[in-house]
Amino acid sequence: MKNAVLLQALLAFGVIISSHAQTAKKKDIRSIKDMCGCYEITFNFAETFAPDKDYEFHDRYKAGALEWVTPVEEDNNKIVLQHLLIVNDTMIIKHWRQDWLYENTDLYTFYKDNQWNYTKLDPADVKGQWTQKVYQVDDSPRYEGSATWVHVDGKDYWENTTDAPLPRREHTKRNDYNVTRRTNRQEITGYGWLHEQDNDKVIRDDNGEDTVLAQEKGMNYYRKVADSKCEPARKWWKENQDYWARVRAEWDEIFARKTTLKLLPKANDKRLYEVLFDMDTNASAQDIKNAIVPFIAPDNYRD
C-alpha cells in the first residue's frame, strides 16, 4: 500500500515538473518572438577598463538604424529570426540572423583567425536551455551560446558568455586583438528589447592563451515603431526569401559535418557576402554550394 501511494506521489510530481517545463518553454518562445517587428535602433559602445594603465582608449561608438526583424522558420524547438536594415527608406540590406534552438547539443565555438571548432554538448547540461546561433550577413557563422531564458520579477531575459570574431564596426579598423569574449543579455522591455553587452577584447596566441586588452560596454536599444515604417523590408524579403532559404540549406549541410570550420577572408579576390549578394536569386542549390565552398579552407572540407 505504501509503495502504491509513493508511486502515485512520484507520478504526480513528474506531471507537475513536466507542466512547469512546458509553461516555461511557452514563455521562452513568446520572448523570442517578441523580438520580431519594426525597430528604430541605437547602437552604443564604450571602452570602460584596460589592465594596462598606458592603454589608449578608443572613441565611443554610436549609430542608429531602422530594422525589420521577421521569423523565417519556426517549429516547436527552433525559431529563426532574420534582421533586415532599411537605408534611406528604400535600400534594403540583409543583416544578421539569429537562430534559437531548444536543448541543442551541437555548437560551433569561435577560436580565432576565422576558425570555429565543433563542440558536442551533454544533453543534461542544456536541459531547458536555448542556444542562440548568430550568423553573418552571408549566413556564415559568427557566435553561438546556450543558456536558460529567465522570467522573474517581471523581467524576461537570456544571458550567455561566448567567444566571437571582432565586431563589424572594428574588424577592418583594428588588429590589436583577435577575439571578442561577449557577454550578451537580451531582455524584452516595454519599448521593445535591449541587447546589452559586456565584452572583453582578447589577444589569443597560438597556444590558446588569452590576454585581455580592454573591456567594453554595449547598450543597443530596439524601440518598436509601426510596422508600416518597415514595409520596404517586408516586401524585399518576400521577393528574396526563397534564395536565402537555399543559402541556409547549403550552410546547414556544411555544419552537419560537425568538424572544424575555417573560412578564408577572400576567394578570387572577393568576399563571400559580395558573391552571394551579387548572385541571381534564381540560383540553384548547386550554384550556391559552388559559391560557398571556395571560402572554406581546403583542410576543413572534403566533398
mmCIF file of C-alpha atoms in Angstrom:
data_model
loop_
_atom_site.group_PDB
_atom_site.id
_atom_site.type_symbol
_atom_site.label_atom_id
_atom_site.label_comp_id
_atom_site.label_asym_id
_atom_site.label_seq_id
_atom_site.Cartn_x
_atom_site.Cartn_y
_atom_site.Cartn_z
ATOM 1 C CA MET A 1 0.000 0.000 0.000
ATOM 2 C CA LYS A 2 2.790 2.403 0.918
ATOM 3 C CA ASN A 3 4.562 1.625 -2.348
ATOM 4 C CA ALA A 4 1.404 2.398 -4.321
ATOM 5 C CA VAL A 5 0.987 5.746 -2.564
ATOM 6 C CA LEU A 6 4.644 6.585 -3.154
ATOM 7 C CA LEU A 7 4.317 5.705 -6.846
ATOM 8 C CA GLN A 8 1.250 7.915 -7.200
ATOM 9 C CA ALA A 9 3.078 10.787 -5.483
ATOM 10 C CA LEU A 10 6.066 10.390 -7.785
ATOM 11 C CA LEU A 11 3.828 10.327 -10.855
ATOM 12 C CA ALA A 12 2.002 13.448 -9.669
ATOM 13 C CA PHE A 13 5.325 15.177 -9.020
ATOM 14 C CA GLY A 14 6.501 14.221 -12.512
ATOM 15 C CA VAL A 15 3.357 15.713 -14.030
ATOM 16 C CA ILE A 16 3.927 18.965 -12.108
ATOM 17 C CA ILE A 17 7.568 19.178 -13.269
ATOM 18 C CA SER A 18 6.589 18.457 -16.883
ATOM 19 C CA SER A 19 3.794 21.048 -16.750
ATOM 20 C CA HIS A 20 6.197 23.640 -15.315
ATOM 21 C CA ALA A 21 8.736 22.941 -18.067
ATOM 22 C CA GLN A 22 6.100 23.337 -20.783
ATOM 23 C CA THR A 23 4.887 26.608 -19.240
ATOM 24 C CA ALA A 24 8.465 27.916 -19.095
ATOM 25 C CA LYS A 25 9.060 26.908 -22.701
ATOM 26 C CA LYS A 26 5.947 28.776 -23.841
ATOM 27 C CA LYS A 27 7.250 31.890 -22.079
ATOM 28 C CA ASP A 28 10.630 31.396 -23.785
ATOM 29 C CA ILE A 29 9.010 31.169 -27.212
ATOM 30 C CA ARG A 30 6.902 34.246 -26.534
ATOM 31 C CA SER A 31 10.019 36.227 -25.536
ATOM 32 C CA ILE A 32 11.959 35.129 -28.623
ATOM 33 C CA LYS A 33 9.088 36.048 -30.932
ATOM 34 C CA ASP A 34 8.670 39.375 -29.112
ATOM 35 C CA MET A 35 11.933 40.419 -30.787
ATOM 36 C CA CYS A 36 10.123 40.486 -34.143
ATOM 37 C CA GLY A 37 8.785 43.690 -35.649
ATOM 38 C CA CYS A 38 9.940 47.091 -36.875
ATOM 39 C CA TYR A 39 12.533 48.877 -34.749
ATOM 40 C CA GLU A 40 14.425 52.122 -34.541
ATOM 41 C CA ILE A 41 17.771 51.088 -33.050
ATOM 42 C CA THR A 42 20.567 52.959 -31.343
ATOM 43 C CA PHE A 43 23.926 51.201 -31.001
ATOM 44 C CA ASN A 44 26.138 52.466 -28.153
ATOM 45 C CA PHE A 45 29.597 51.162 -27.208
ATOM 46 C CA ALA A 46 32.300 52.496 -24.923
ATOM 47 C CA GLU A 47 35.572 51.022 -23.668
ATOM 48 C CA THR A 48 35.499 51.036 -19.866
ATOM 49 C CA PHE A 49 38.660 49.388 -18.495
ATOM 50 C CA ALA A 50 42.121 48.184 -19.516
ATOM 51 C CA PRO A 51 44.635 46.230 -17.397
ATOM 52 C CA ASP A 52 47.487 48.217 -18.952
ATOM 53 C CA LYS A 53 47.496 51.747 -17.485
ATOM 54 C CA ASP A 54 49.127 53.038 -20.694
ATOM 55 C CA TYR A 55 46.364 51.731 -22.951
ATOM 56 C CA GLU A 56 44.779 54.468 -25.064
ATOM 57 C CA PHE A 57 41.019 54.119 -25.015
ATOM 58 C CA HIS A 58 39.294 54.296 -28.380
ATOM 59 C CA ASP A 59 36.484 56.721 -29.133
ATOM 60 C CA ARG A 60 32.963 55.805 -28.174
ATOM 61 C CA TYR A 61 30.769 54.435 -30.921
ATOM 62 C CA LYS A 62 27.182 55.448 -31.566
ATOM 63 C CA ALA A 63 24.990 54.737 -34.566
ATOM 64 C CA GLY A 64 21.336 54.378 -35.478
ATOM 65 C CA ALA A 65 19.305 52.219 -37.830
ATOM 66 C CA LEU A 66 15.822 51.188 -38.874
ATOM 67 C CA GLU A 67 15.447 47.417 -38.908
ATOM 68 C CA TRP A 68 12.811 44.796 -39.630
ATOM 69 C CA VAL A 69 13.068 41.525 -37.687
ATOM 70 C CA THR A 70 10.972 38.707 -39.099
ATOM 71 C CA PRO A 71 10.572 34.968 -38.352
ATOM 72 C CA VAL A 72 11.630 32.880 -41.354
ATOM 73 C CA GLU A 73 11.497 29.382 -39.844
ATOM 74 C CA GLU A 74 9.582 28.099 -36.856
ATOM 75 C CA ASP A 75 8.700 24.836 -35.152
ATOM 76 C CA ASN A 76 8.400 23.785 -31.521
ATOM 77 C CA ASN A 77 12.181 23.605 -30.997
ATOM 78 C CA LYS A 78 13.566 26.126 -33.495
ATOM 79 C CA ILE A 79 12.865 29.762 -34.302
ATOM 80 C CA VAL A 80 14.864 31.638 -36.949
ATOM 81 C CA LEU A 81 14.801 35.448 -36.964
ATOM 82 C CA GLN A 82 16.170 37.452 -39.889
ATOM 83 C CA HIS A 83 17.223 41.108 -39.459
ATOM 84 C CA LEU A 84 16.907 43.492 -42.430
ATOM 85 C CA LEU A 85 18.359 47.003 -42.462
ATOM 86 C CA ILE A 86 16.455 49.811 -44.183
ATOM 87 C CA VAL A 87 18.683 52.592 -45.540
ATOM 88 C CA ASN A 88 17.240 55.882 -46.812
ATOM 89 C CA ASP A 89 13.722 54.423 -46.638
ATOM 90 C CA THR A 90 14.172 52.225 -49.721
ATOM 91 C CA MET A 91 17.534 50.416 -49.770
ATOM 92 C CA ILE A 92 17.416 47.022 -48.032
ATOM 93 C CA ILE A 93 20.490 45.246 -46.658
ATOM 94 C CA LYS A 94 20.248 41.699 -45.393
ATOM 95 C CA HIS A 95 21.688 41.992 -41.898
ATOM 96 C CA TRP A 96 22.485 39.437 -39.184
ATOM 97 C CA ARG A 97 20.419 36.375 -38.337
ATOM 98 C CA GLN A 98 19.693 34.682 -35.041
ATOM 99 C CA ASP A 99 18.565 31.056 -34.703
ATOM 100 C CA TRP A 100 17.103 29.813 -31.418
ATOM 101 C CA LEU A 101 17.309 26.051 -30.805
ATOM 102 C CA TYR A 102 15.784 24.302 -27.788
ATOM 103 C CA GLU A 103 18.023 21.880 -25.867
ATOM 104 C CA ASN A 104 20.542 21.934 -28.700
ATOM 105 C CA THR A 105 23.731 19.863 -28.295
ATOM 106 C CA ASP A 106 25.712 20.959 -31.385
ATOM 107 C CA LEU A 107 27.824 24.085 -31.013
ATOM 108 C CA TYR A 108 30.362 25.829 -33.249
ATOM 109 C CA THR A 109 32.637 27.796 -30.908
ATOM 110 C CA PHE A 110 34.779 30.594 -32.293
ATOM 111 C CA TYR A 111 38.512 30.090 -31.734
ATOM 112 C CA LYS A 112 40.377 32.784 -33.681
ATOM 113 C CA ASP A 113 41.507 33.659 -37.217
ATOM 114 C CA ASN A 114 38.148 32.825 -38.805
ATOM 115 C CA GLN A 115 38.062 29.351 -37.226
ATOM 116 C CA TRP A 116 35.142 27.720 -35.415
ATOM 117 C CA ASN A 117 35.573 24.435 -33.515
ATOM 118 C CA TYR A 118 32.726 21.958 -33.257
ATOM 119 C CA THR A 119 31.682 21.024 -29.719
ATOM 120 C CA LYS A 120 29.229 18.322 -28.645
ATOM 121 C CA LEU A 121 27.314 19.332 -25.530
ATOM 122 C CA ASP A 122 25.948 16.952 -22.901
ATOM 123 C CA PRO A 123 22.116 16.799 -23.137
ATOM 124 C CA ALA A 124 21.924 17.056 -19.341
ATOM 125 C CA ASP A 125 23.798 20.375 -19.467
ATOM 126 C CA VAL A 126 21.324 22.011 -21.870
ATOM 127 C CA LYS A 127 18.077 20.804 -20.291
ATOM 128 C CA GLY A 128 15.542 23.598 -20.644
ATOM 129 C CA GLN A 129 18.071 25.859 -22.389
ATOM 130 C CA TRP A 130 18.016 27.637 -25.733
ATOM 131 C CA THR A 131 21.054 28.040 -27.970
ATOM 132 C CA GLN A 132 21.324 31.342 -29.782
ATOM 133 C CA LYS A 133 23.268 30.925 -33.031
ATOM 134 C CA VAL A 134 24.222 34.238 -34.631
ATOM 135 C CA TYR A 135 25.205 34.428 -38.302
ATOM 136 C CA GLN A 136 26.874 36.973 -40.569
ATOM 137 C CA VAL A 137 25.089 38.748 -43.419
ATOM 138 C CA ASP A 138 26.164 35.904 -45.745
ATOM 139 C CA ASP A 139 24.826 33.287 -43.264
ATOM 140 C CA SER A 140 28.326 32.146 -42.298
ATOM 141 C CA PRO A 141 28.804 31.587 -38.541
ATOM 142 C CA ARG A 142 29.555 34.301 -36.026
ATOM 143 C CA TYR A 143 28.990 33.108 -32.445
ATOM 144 C CA GLU A 144 26.846 30.625 -30.506
ATOM 145 C CA GLY A 145 25.956 30.026 -26.879
ATOM 146 C CA SER A 146 23.443 28.146 -24.737
ATOM 147 C CA ALA A 147 21.581 29.428 -21.672
ATOM 148 C CA THR A 148 18.197 29.465 -19.959
ATOM 149 C CA TRP A 149 15.628 32.181 -20.534
ATOM 150 C CA VAL A 150 14.807 33.814 -17.208
ATOM 151 C CA HIS A 151 11.292 35.013 -16.341
ATOM 152 C CA VAL A 152 11.286 36.529 -12.860
ATOM 153 C CA ASP A 153 10.131 39.731 -11.130
ATOM 154 C CA GLY A 154 8.511 40.947 -14.325
ATOM 155 C CA LYS A 155 11.731 40.555 -16.317
ATOM 156 C CA ASP A 156 12.295 38.322 -19.343
ATOM 157 C CA TYR A 157 15.898 37.882 -20.442
ATOM 158 C CA TRP A 158 18.538 35.461 -21.754
ATOM 159 C CA GLU A 159 22.256 35.833 -20.951
ATOM 160 C CA ASN A 160 25.325 33.971 -22.125
ATOM 161 C CA THR A 161 29.098 34.438 -22.482
ATOM 162 C CA THR A 162 30.845 33.141 -25.592
ATOM 163 C CA ASP A 163 33.753 33.938 -27.922
ATOM 164 C CA ALA A 164 33.220 35.766 -31.199
ATOM 165 C CA PRO A 165 35.138 37.484 -34.006
ATOM 166 C CA LEU A 166 35.762 41.212 -33.819
ATOM 167 C CA PRO A 167 32.587 43.282 -34.185
ATOM 168 C CA ARG A 168 31.876 44.577 -37.667
ATOM 169 C CA ARG A 169 32.476 48.143 -36.516
ATOM 170 C CA GLU A 170 36.121 47.257 -35.711
ATOM 171 C CA HIS A 171 37.266 44.264 -37.746
ATOM 172 C CA THR A 172 38.527 46.433 -40.647
ATOM 173 C CA LYS A 173 39.966 49.124 -38.358
ATOM 174 C CA ARG A 174 41.865 47.250 -35.648
ATOM 175 C CA ASN A 175 44.370 44.396 -35.413
ATOM 176 C CA ASP A 176 45.492 44.774 -31.802
ATOM 177 C CA TYR A 177 43.172 41.973 -30.593
ATOM 178 C CA ASN A 178 41.648 38.917 -32.275
ATOM 179 C CA VAL A 179 38.794 37.591 -30.093
ATOM 180 C CA THR A 180 35.767 39.247 -28.501
ATOM 181 C CA ARG A 181 34.552 37.420 -25.416
ATOM 182 C CA ARG A 182 30.940 38.559 -25.429
ATOM 183 C CA THR A 183 28.504 38.503 -22.546
ATOM 184 C CA ASN A 184 25.177 39.033 -24.304
ATOM 185 C CA ARG A 185 21.981 39.825 -22.474
ATOM 186 C CA GLN A 186 18.796 40.115 -24.498
ATOM 187 C CA GLU A 187 15.912 41.474 -22.459
ATOM 188 C CA ILE A 188 12.334 42.074 -23.534
ATOM 189 C CA THR A 189 11.200 45.546 -22.441
ATOM 190 C CA GLY A 190 8.160 47.787 -22.584
ATOM 191 C CA TYR A 191 9.597 49.689 -25.556
ATOM 192 C CA GLY A 192 10.819 46.589 -27.440
ATOM 193 C CA TRP A 193 14.024 44.921 -26.365
ATOM 194 C CA LEU A 194 17.528 45.640 -25.176
ATOM 195 C CA HIS A 195 20.725 43.942 -26.327
ATOM 196 C CA GLU A 196 23.202 44.613 -23.537
ATOM 197 C CA GLN A 197 26.837 43.555 -23.871
ATOM 198 C CA ASP A 198 29.837 43.297 -21.563
ATOM 199 C CA ASN A 199 32.776 42.456 -23.819
ATOM 200 C CA ASP A 200 36.411 41.534 -23.262
ATOM 201 C CA LYS A 201 38.747 42.379 -26.146
ATOM 202 C CA VAL A 202 41.149 39.454 -26.050
ATOM 203 C CA ILE A 203 44.535 38.686 -27.570
ATOM 204 C CA ARG A 204 44.666 34.893 -28.093
ATOM 205 C CA ASP A 205 48.020 33.367 -29.022
ATOM 206 C CA ASP A 206 48.700 30.179 -30.999
ATOM 207 C CA ASN A 207 48.663 28.140 -27.778
ATOM 208 C CA GLY A 208 45.183 29.360 -26.923
ATOM 209 C CA GLU A 209 46.428 31.579 -24.102
ATOM 210 C CA ASP A 210 44.369 34.737 -23.599
ATOM 211 C CA THR A 211 45.316 38.260 -22.560
ATOM 212 C CA VAL A 212 42.604 40.869 -22.010
ATOM 213 C CA LEU A 213 43.444 44.088 -23.837
ATOM 214 C CA ALA A 214 40.382 46.096 -22.807
ATOM 215 C CA GLN A 215 36.775 45.809 -21.726
ATOM 216 C CA GLU A 216 33.743 47.381 -23.337
ATOM 217 C CA LYS A 217 30.113 48.119 -22.522
ATOM 218 C CA GLY A 218 27.413 47.964 -25.186
ATOM 219 C CA MET A 219 23.785 49.070 -24.983
ATOM 220 C CA ASN A 220 21.724 48.529 -28.132
ATOM 221 C CA TYR A 221 18.141 49.738 -27.815
ATOM 222 C CA TYR A 222 15.477 48.261 -30.118
ATOM 223 C CA ARG A 223 12.486 50.601 -29.894
ATOM 224 C CA LYS A 224 9.400 49.288 -31.633
ATOM 225 C CA VAL A 225 7.681 51.515 -34.190
ATOM 226 C CA ALA A 226 4.785 50.995 -36.593
ATOM 227 C CA ASP A 227 5.286 48.023 -38.906
ATOM 228 C CA SER A 228 4.376 50.269 -41.841
ATOM 229 C CA LYS A 229 7.769 52.026 -41.498
ATOM 230 C CA CYS A 230 9.428 48.708 -42.425
ATOM 231 C CA GLU A 231 7.132 47.864 -45.334
ATOM 232 C CA PRO A 232 10.001 48.091 -47.911
ATOM 233 C CA ALA A 233 11.917 45.409 -45.992
ATOM 234 C CA ARG A 234 8.886 43.145 -45.713
ATOM 235 C CA LYS A 235 8.324 43.439 -49.469
ATOM 236 C CA TRP A 236 12.028 42.834 -50.241
ATOM 237 C CA TRP A 237 12.113 39.727 -48.085
ATOM 238 C CA LYS A 238 9.023 38.308 -49.772
ATOM 239 C CA GLU A 239 10.833 38.611 -53.110
ATOM 240 C CA ASN A 240 14.185 37.228 -51.880
ATOM 241 C CA GLN A 241 13.379 34.737 -49.114
ATOM 242 C CA ASP A 242 13.457 31.618 -51.316
ATOM 243 C CA TYR A 243 17.009 32.359 -52.431
ATOM 244 C CA TRP A 244 18.231 32.862 -48.883
ATOM 245 C CA ALA A 245 16.436 29.707 -47.759
ATOM 246 C CA ARG A 246 18.610 27.813 -50.271
ATOM 247 C CA VAL A 247 21.702 29.572 -48.915
ATOM 248 C CA ARG A 248 20.812 28.497 -45.354
ATOM 249 C CA ALA A 249 20.247 24.941 -46.548
ATOM 250 C CA GLU A 250 23.736 24.776 -48.068
ATOM 251 C CA TRP A 251 25.281 26.083 -44.857
ATOM 252 C CA ASP A 252 23.279 23.512 -42.879
ATOM 253 C CA GLU A 253 24.910 20.755 -44.916
ATOM 254 C CA ILE A 254 28.337 22.186 -44.084
ATOM 255 C CA PHE A 255 27.520 22.453 -40.372
ATOM 256 C CA ALA A 256 26.194 18.888 -40.397
ATOM 257 C CA ARG A 257 29.768 17.682 -40.954
ATOM 258 C CA LYS A 258 30.371 18.540 -37.280
ATOM 259 C CA THR A 259 34.037 19.329 -37.688
ATOM 260 C CA THR A 260 36.398 22.295 -37.525
ATOM 261 C CA LEU A 261 35.365 25.069 -39.892
ATOM 262 C CA LYS A 262 37.923 27.644 -41.059
ATOM 263 C CA LEU A 263 36.860 30.302 -43.529
ATOM 264 C CA LEU A 264 39.037 32.306 -45.876
ATOM 265 C CA PRO A 265 38.535 36.095 -45.907
ATOM 266 C CA LYS A 266 38.556 36.149 -49.713
ATOM 267 C CA ALA A 267 38.341 33.835 -52.720
ATOM 268 C CA ASN A 268 39.082 35.031 -56.255
ATOM 269 C CA ASP A 269 39.670 38.469 -54.730
ATOM 270 C CA LYS A 270 36.085 38.721 -53.467
ATOM 271 C CA ARG A 271 34.436 38.405 -50.073
ATOM 272 C CA LEU A 272 31.703 35.830 -49.589
ATOM 273 C CA TYR A 273 28.950 38.356 -48.934
ATOM 274 C CA GLU A 274 29.843 40.112 -52.198
ATOM 275 C CA VAL A 275 29.489 36.858 -54.118
ATOM 276 C CA LEU A 276 26.189 35.850 -52.517
ATOM 277 C CA PHE A 277 24.679 39.338 -52.694
ATOM 278 C CA ASP A 278 25.517 39.541 -56.410
ATOM 279 C CA MET A 279 24.106 36.130 -57.342
ATOM 280 C CA ASP A 280 20.901 35.732 -59.304
ATOM 281 C CA THR A 281 18.137 34.987 -56.808
ATOM 282 C CA ASN A 282 17.091 32.094 -59.045
ATOM 283 C CA ALA A 283 20.473 30.427 -58.488
ATOM 284 C CA SER A 284 20.256 26.703 -57.838
ATOM 285 C CA ALA A 285 21.436 24.933 -54.694
ATOM 286 C CA GLN A 286 24.454 23.676 -56.655
ATOM 287 C CA ASP A 287 25.319 27.200 -57.794
ATOM 288 C CA ILE A 288 25.182 28.384 -54.192
ATOM 289 C CA LYS A 289 27.319 25.474 -52.984
ATOM 290 C CA ASN A 290 29.880 26.247 -55.687
ATOM 291 C CA ALA A 291 29.967 29.854 -54.458
ATOM 292 C CA ILE A 292 30.480 28.978 -50.771
ATOM 293 C CA VAL A 293 32.976 26.090 -50.937
ATOM 294 C CA PRO A 294 35.967 28.157 -52.225
ATOM 295 C CA PHE A 295 35.778 30.178 -48.994
ATOM 296 C CA ILE A 296 36.285 27.098 -46.801
ATOM 297 C CA ALA A 297 39.944 26.244 -46.061
ATOM 298 C CA PRO A 298 40.789 23.076 -48.067
ATOM 299 C CA ASP A 299 41.922 21.168 -44.969
ATOM 300 C CA ASN A 300 38.437 21.667 -43.480
ATOM 301 C CA TYR A 301 36.405 20.465 -46.444
ATOM 302 C CA ARG A 302 36.278 17.269 -48.430
ATOM 303 C CA ASP A 303 33.382 16.760 -50.854
#
